[in-house]
PDB file of C-alpha atoms in Angstrom:
ATOM      1  CA  MET A   1      -0.202  -0.256   0.381  1.00  0.00           C
ATOM      2  CA  GLY A   2       1.365   3.332  -0.854  1.00  0.00           C
ATOM      3  CA  GLN A   3       1.650   6.880   1.445  1.00  0.00           C
ATOM      4  CA  GLY A   4      -1.601   8.066   1.341  1.00  0.00           C
ATOM      5  CA  ARG A   5      -4.368   4.863   1.600  1.00  0.00           C
ATOM      6  CA  CYS A   6      -5.210   3.972   5.196  1.00  0.00           C
ATOM      7  CA  VAL A   7      -8.641   3.096   3.578  1.00  0.00           C
ATOM      8  CA  ALA A   8      -7.565  -0.802   3.487  1.00  0.00           C
ATOM      9  CA  ARG A   9      -9.416  -3.015   4.633  1.00  0.00           C
ATOM     10  CA  GLY A  10     -11.366  -2.080   7.030  1.00  0.00           C
ATOM     11  CA  LEU A  11     -13.179   0.742   5.418  1.00  0.00           C
ATOM     12  CA  GLY A  12     -11.813   3.286   8.116  1.00  0.00           C
ATOM     13  CA  ALA A  13     -11.463   6.850   7.912  1.00  0.00           C
ATOM     14  CA  ILE A  14      -8.265   8.697   5.897  1.00  0.00           C
ATOM     15  CA  PRO A  15      -6.471  10.770   7.935  1.00  0.00           C
ATOM     16  CA  LEU A  16      -5.705  13.694   5.503  1.00  0.00           C
ATOM     17  CA  GLY A  17      -3.856  15.835   7.621  1.00  0.00           C
ATOM     18  CA  PRO A  18      -3.797  20.297   7.588  1.00  0.00           C
ATOM     19  CA  THR A  19      -5.074  22.284   5.344  1.00  0.00           C
ATOM     20  CA  MET A  20      -4.978  21.246   1.343  1.00  0.00           C
ATOM     21  CA  THR A  21      -2.648  23.694   0.309  1.00  0.00           C
ATOM     22  CA  GLU A  22      -0.133  23.402   2.899  1.00  0.00           C
ATOM     23  CA  HIS A  23      -0.232  19.711   2.533  1.00  0.00           C
ATOM     24  CA  THR A  24      -0.471  19.043  -0.866  1.00  0.00           C
ATOM     25  CA  ALA A  25       2.510  21.762  -1.711  1.00  0.00           C
ATOM     26  CA  LYS A  26       5.019  19.365   0.038  1.00  0.00           C
ATOM     27  CA  ARG A  27       3.847  16.204  -0.953  1.00  0.00           C
ATOM     28  CA  ASN A  28       6.074  14.965  -4.100  1.00  0.00           C
ATOM     29  CA  ARG A  29       3.661  12.311  -4.873  1.00  0.00           C
ATOM     30  CA  PRO A  30      -0.028  12.900  -6.193  1.00  0.00           C
ATOM     31  CA  PRO A  31      -2.562  11.911  -3.746  1.00  0.00           C
ATOM     32  CA  ILE A  32      -4.341   8.513  -4.784  1.00  0.00           C
ATOM     33  CA  HIS A  33      -7.384   9.224  -6.958  1.00  0.00           C
ATOM     34  CA  PRO A  34     -10.578   7.680  -5.016  1.00  0.00           C
ATOM     35  CA  GLY A  35     -11.278   5.208  -7.285  1.00  0.00           C
ATOM     36  CA  ALA A  36      -8.053   3.519  -7.104  1.00  0.00           C
ATOM     37  CA  ILE A  37      -9.405   2.672  -3.509  1.00  0.00           C
ATOM     38  CA  LEU A  38     -12.176   1.295  -4.672  1.00  0.00           C
ATOM     39  CA  ARG A  39     -10.959  -0.572  -7.398  1.00  0.00           C
ATOM     40  CA  ASP A  40      -7.736  -1.855  -5.260  1.00  0.00           C
ATOM     41  CA  ASP A  41      -9.480  -2.420  -1.803  1.00  0.00           C
ATOM     42  CA  VAL A  42     -13.184  -2.026  -1.301  1.00  0.00           C
ATOM     43  CA  LEU A  43     -14.494  -3.837  -4.170  1.00  0.00           C
ATOM     44  CA  PRO A  44     -11.859  -6.969  -3.764  1.00  0.00           C
ATOM     45  CA  ALA A  45     -12.684  -6.999   0.270  1.00  0.00           C
ATOM     46  CA  LEU A  46     -16.261  -7.038  -0.509  1.00  0.00           C
ATOM     47  CA  GLY A  47     -15.919  -9.829  -2.816  1.00  0.00           C
ATOM     48  CA  LEU A  48     -18.368  -7.982  -5.862  1.00  0.00           C
ATOM     49  CA  SER A  49     -17.828  -8.135  -9.387  1.00  0.00           C
ATOM     50  CA  VAL A  50     -18.091  -4.501 -11.232  1.00  0.00           C
ATOM     51  CA  THR A  51     -21.284  -5.267 -12.731  1.00  0.00           C
ATOM     52  CA  GLU A  52     -23.174  -6.623  -9.175  1.00  0.00           C
ATOM     53  CA  SER A  53     -21.498  -3.448  -7.810  1.00  0.00           C
ATOM     54  CA  ALA A  54     -22.664  -1.067 -10.381  1.00  0.00           C
ATOM     55  CA  ARG A  55     -25.969  -2.609 -10.197  1.00  0.00           C
ATOM     56  CA  ARG A  56     -26.090  -1.628  -6.386  1.00  0.00           C
ATOM     57  CA  LEU A  57     -24.463   1.515  -6.878  1.00  0.00           C
ATOM     58  CA  ARG A  58     -27.415   2.149  -9.430  1.00  0.00           C
ATOM     59  CA  ILE A  59     -25.426   3.555 -12.160  1.00  0.00           C
ATOM     60  CA  SER A  60     -24.071   1.803 -15.652  1.00  0.00           C
ATOM     61  CA  ARG A  61     -21.133  -0.438 -15.875  1.00  0.00           C
ATOM     62  CA  GLN A  62     -19.658   2.426 -17.772  1.00  0.00           C
ATOM     63  CA  THR A  63     -19.715   4.627 -15.275  1.00  0.00           C
ATOM     64  CA  LEU A  64     -18.278   2.242 -12.643  1.00  0.00           C
ATOM     65  CA  HIS A  65     -15.761   1.542 -15.128  1.00  0.00           C
ATOM     66  CA  ASP A  66     -14.707   5.360 -15.749  1.00  0.00           C
ATOM     67  CA  LEU A  67     -14.250   5.982 -11.964  1.00  0.00           C
ATOM     68  CA  LEU A  68     -12.325   2.957 -11.620  1.00  0.00           C
ATOM     69  CA  ALA A  69      -9.927   3.581 -14.386  1.00  0.00           C
ATOM     70  CA  GLU A  70      -9.446   7.660 -12.802  1.00  0.00           C
ATOM     71  CA  ARG A  71     -11.181   8.989 -15.909  1.00  0.00           C
ATOM     72  CA  LYS A  72     -13.789  10.295 -13.680  1.00  0.00           C
ATOM     73  CA  GLY A  73     -13.874  11.849 -10.834  1.00  0.00           C
ATOM     74  CA  PHE A  74     -16.183  11.815  -7.322  1.00  0.00           C
ATOM     75  CA  THR A  75     -18.832  13.901  -7.522  1.00  0.00           C
ATOM     76  CA  PRO A  76     -21.039  14.481  -4.544  1.00  0.00           C
ATOM     77  CA  GLU A  77     -23.597  12.395  -5.702  1.00  0.00           C
ATOM     78  CA  MET A  78     -21.205   9.399  -6.584  1.00  0.00           C
ATOM     79  CA  ALA A  79     -19.463  10.399  -3.290  1.00  0.00           C
ATOM     80  CA  LEU A  80     -23.301   9.647  -1.946  1.00  0.00           C
ATOM     81  CA  ARG A  81     -23.974   6.358  -3.480  1.00  0.00           C
ATOM     82  CA  VAL A  82     -20.326   4.944  -2.445  1.00  0.00           C
ATOM     83  CA  GLY A  83     -20.356   6.086   0.537  1.00  0.00           C
ATOM     84  CA  ALA A  84     -23.819   4.334   1.411  1.00  0.00           C
ATOM     85  CA  PHE A  85     -22.260   1.216  -0.697  1.00  0.00           C
ATOM     86  CA  ALA A  86     -19.067   1.079   1.401  1.00  0.00           C
ATOM     87  CA  GLY A  87     -21.120   2.060   4.572  1.00  0.00           C
ATOM     88  CA  ASN A  88     -18.316   4.813   5.404  1.00  0.00           C
ATOM     89  CA  GLY A  89     -20.424   7.583   4.652  1.00  0.00           C
ATOM     90  CA  ALA A  90     -19.827  10.462   1.282  1.00  0.00           C
ATOM     91  CA  THR A  91     -17.372  12.550   3.202  1.00  0.00           C
ATOM     92  CA  LEU A  92     -14.564  10.558   2.888  1.00  0.00           C
ATOM     93  CA  TRP A  93     -14.511   9.787  -0.893  1.00  0.00           C
ATOM     94  CA  LEU A  94     -15.247  13.893  -1.156  1.00  0.00           C
ATOM     95  CA  ARG A  95     -12.420  14.604   0.750  1.00  0.00           C
ATOM     96  CA  MET A  96      -9.928  11.926  -1.498  1.00  0.00           C
ATOM     97  CA  GLN A  97     -11.308  13.226  -4.394  1.00  0.00           C
ATOM     98  CA  GLN A  98     -10.691  17.072  -3.051  1.00  0.00           C
ATOM     99  CA  GLU A  99      -7.310  16.224  -1.974  1.00  0.00           C
ATOM    100  CA  TYR A 100      -6.164  14.597  -5.576  1.00  0.00           C
ATOM    101  CA  ASP A 101      -7.553  17.190  -7.609  1.00  0.00           C
ATOM    102  CA  LEU A 102      -6.176  19.901  -5.596  1.00  0.00           C
ATOM    103  CA  TRP A 103      -2.748  18.636  -5.699  1.00  0.00           C
ATOM    104  CA  HIS A 104      -2.903  18.488  -9.665  1.00  0.00           C
ATOM    105  CA  ALA A 105      -4.399  22.332  -9.936  1.00  0.00           C
ATOM    106  CA  GLU A 106      -1.827  23.581  -7.820  1.00  0.00           C
ATOM    107  CA  ARG A 107       1.101  22.293 -10.137  1.00  0.00           C
ATOM    108  CA  LYS A 108      -0.830  22.965 -12.952  1.00  0.00           C
ATOM    109  CA  LEU A 109      -1.287  26.934 -11.692  1.00  0.00           C
ATOM    110  CA  ALA A 110       1.837  27.101  -9.802  1.00  0.00           C
ATOM    111  CA  ASP A 111       3.623  29.351 -11.666  1.00  0.00           C
ATOM    112  CA  GLU A 112       0.709  31.923 -11.481  1.00  0.00           C
ATOM    113  CA  LEU A 113      -0.412  30.841  -8.156  1.00  0.00           C
ATOM    114  CA  ARG A 114       3.505  32.305  -7.246  1.00  0.00           C
ATOM    115  CA  ALA A 115       2.985  35.484  -9.082  1.00  0.00           C
ATOM    116  CA  ILE A 116      -0.321  36.532  -7.495  1.00  0.00           C
ATOM    117  CA  GLN A 117       0.031  39.104  -4.694  1.00  0.00           C
ATOM    118  CA  LYS A 118      -1.196  38.738  -1.091  1.00  0.00           C
ATOM    119  CA  ALA A 119      -4.323  41.304  -0.363  1.00  0.00           C
ATOM    120  CA  ALA A 120      -3.473  43.662   1.950  1.00  0.00           C
ATOM    121  CA  ALA A 121      -4.850  42.916   5.550  1.00  0.00           C
TER     122      ALA A 121
END
């Protein structure tokens, strides 16, 4: 299991640390996509196929495949579905997606962010 993957087999909470920007700016490796957690940890632990999981989530197999392949992100609606399915709530999945998205956005906008002057207090 890589850094940041504390969900594992127990489906417990993931410690996401201090504020996202402080935390993600110091990390060289990107946070794991929540679809990878679902693919590598949750579905195998539950012993369910993609087809059965999609049926229980009430989504198409293609939508689930896109999440598992990390081509789609977790929306609030999807986080509610997966949180209910896995029994660990929507907040966990949204926080993982937010950390993943923020890490990538910070790197994409790094030069622009450095050029922004702080507003005087």
